[in-house]
Amino acid sequence: MNKKLLALEDRRMKLYRSRWLSLLGLIAIGCLGFIGYLYQLFFNNIHNAIFITIFGTCFLIFLMCLPYHFLVNVPYKLIRDELKETLVHHFITEFHPEVKYKYTPAVEWAKDLLNGTIEMTHTSEEDGLELEYRDTTIRMSDLRVYKSEIENESERIFQGWFLHVHAKGKFFPRTEFKSRKQVLPDPDEEEWKWQEFIRVEDSFLSYITASQKAFKKEIVQFIPFLDHLVEKSNALRIIFDGDEIFMFLETEQNFLDNPELNISDSLLGDRYIHNIAKQINTFLFIAETLTNDYDTSEVEERLELKILSMLPSDVIL
């Protein structure tokens, strides 16, 4: 792995140095714009000078930004994607050799899996990691959901992690937990729907279920664990349905990208590498807890051991 990381770091350094050429180009454009302004000022009227200078400078900057994007930003993103895949490969093969994995930089799992259940018309889903172990498939990704196609903070209605677990042989009653009324919008949501949710005593959570009897047998034991997830995040929404679990964890932390690297940052920093391992382990811990036949005391014991850092490998929640 070290040779691959060093090769990626070498490519980053070359890109980092080449970006200065683009910056020098922008300075040259500014100088040309100023010269054009002086020329128009002396040989024409001032109004033409201002208009031509502004228009010409903006057009030249636009032309200059295009090669910067394709010659610097795009190659750097490819380097970061290769870095993530390299670290994921090392972590999975070294510590979980029995697990099959696949990393994909851009996915649409949340939208495809929950079409019609949750309103997610405009999404940005990155860093998809799919793990397979025996009869269980786990998908995890970094998810953002927007009101419209304009992907900015004012239009964003969700930022966090998406987890999908498909555990063959399980049969959960259709059940949904929320830590607040709206964690992602529902299609044509009506007030009565939220009023049907039952507030869990001494908990952050409210739930609705298709079968109270099956709920008490299959799901109620997970409530202390889910409360812990809410404490460590901004909000939680989780759906149990047959042999599938869908979880949305609202958090500012980026999955497989925390801290977010800039082109000026070294790819060899320990913090970035360790955080990727911790995030993967966090998802594995969540999936294992929710798919094994633990009773309430066993779930609480696992949670206590994790909090005391007695589990093999760290988790971050």
Steps between C-alpha positions, in 0.01 A plus 500: 500500500783739582630500141154583369456784751840644412416484128169684562677759715753557220215560252336742744822699539540532123142626471551737791802654330327525161206690649728802542522527124124549490519762774772683310273484197223670698741777603601543136133529405455770761794691356363468147163620622659805663701576186179472296331739740780758461490463123124558485528786749752688289364422156124479566257624760502375859163320477624278216821444690321373810256279306760342271745448786247329727356283224838404358654423838206282608510311171875440528469381861227257394724363227784467749288319763400228255852359454564541876197285573590228253877511553502533881162437670395193304838318525516581872156347558617185322804491730278528808272224372802274445621587850166397655490175301858420604427560869171307488675207330773498765260526794257234376761246386715553811234497773191344336639254239173303494309805374458576128494868411444742214570875508321735256566878503143596397180299559121545519414229750274705728289631213473159330424300815246739654326641195147599607567447872709812561507805274851518356469657156830690511783312668878490505628163623872434510755252633282191475643198680331162465599213729387137479539248782318166495130584451529870579563789261584844639499821296624828643548842343522873552162653413370851437140577405388833351169676438595565137777443248693792654745321728584765760456531877179704481335221295639208701252312720720208607871437543631182654555128464279241336510135606312213335514149643353198321508205739355183348299298748388798710138612504447832674147645523468819297617754759633854483686707759557876488678728743290795378203558271694552180825323425467506121158586352228247425299519177189712567562481874189560711492613864302193609785271400737648757223500763479122465859462616535378859753677720738259673516574872835646617626504142573738213299278267145461375386201295219349298468127430278259312503250787549582867543131583779448244650840593541395862657172392730615219581871541435647846840378627679737259355820649793570743743458210299728270479761778879493518521567125266799541721639780803484271332655195254774408205275417409142415243328279498123467261264323474126569317311226517122465863405445615857438606797713535857369671755722556874452739656750515879478855620566750755370771234477570388145516126447848390385599867475558632851681730526435606139833521321604798289760484227749663738456222762726198512335165427717331761343655811421250777174670601337455158609137473385412852163670454421291191567183700285625789210597275493159329518330838216718629272385220599136552428535872156652431410234242616214722306631799177540302511163321602261779253342740606699806262567787484841670768420760741373232448813286564720804809294589642543148430873520671525838804310377527726197475814712776364723712433187529129580389381157761399242552800274365846577169643391417868488141508625 
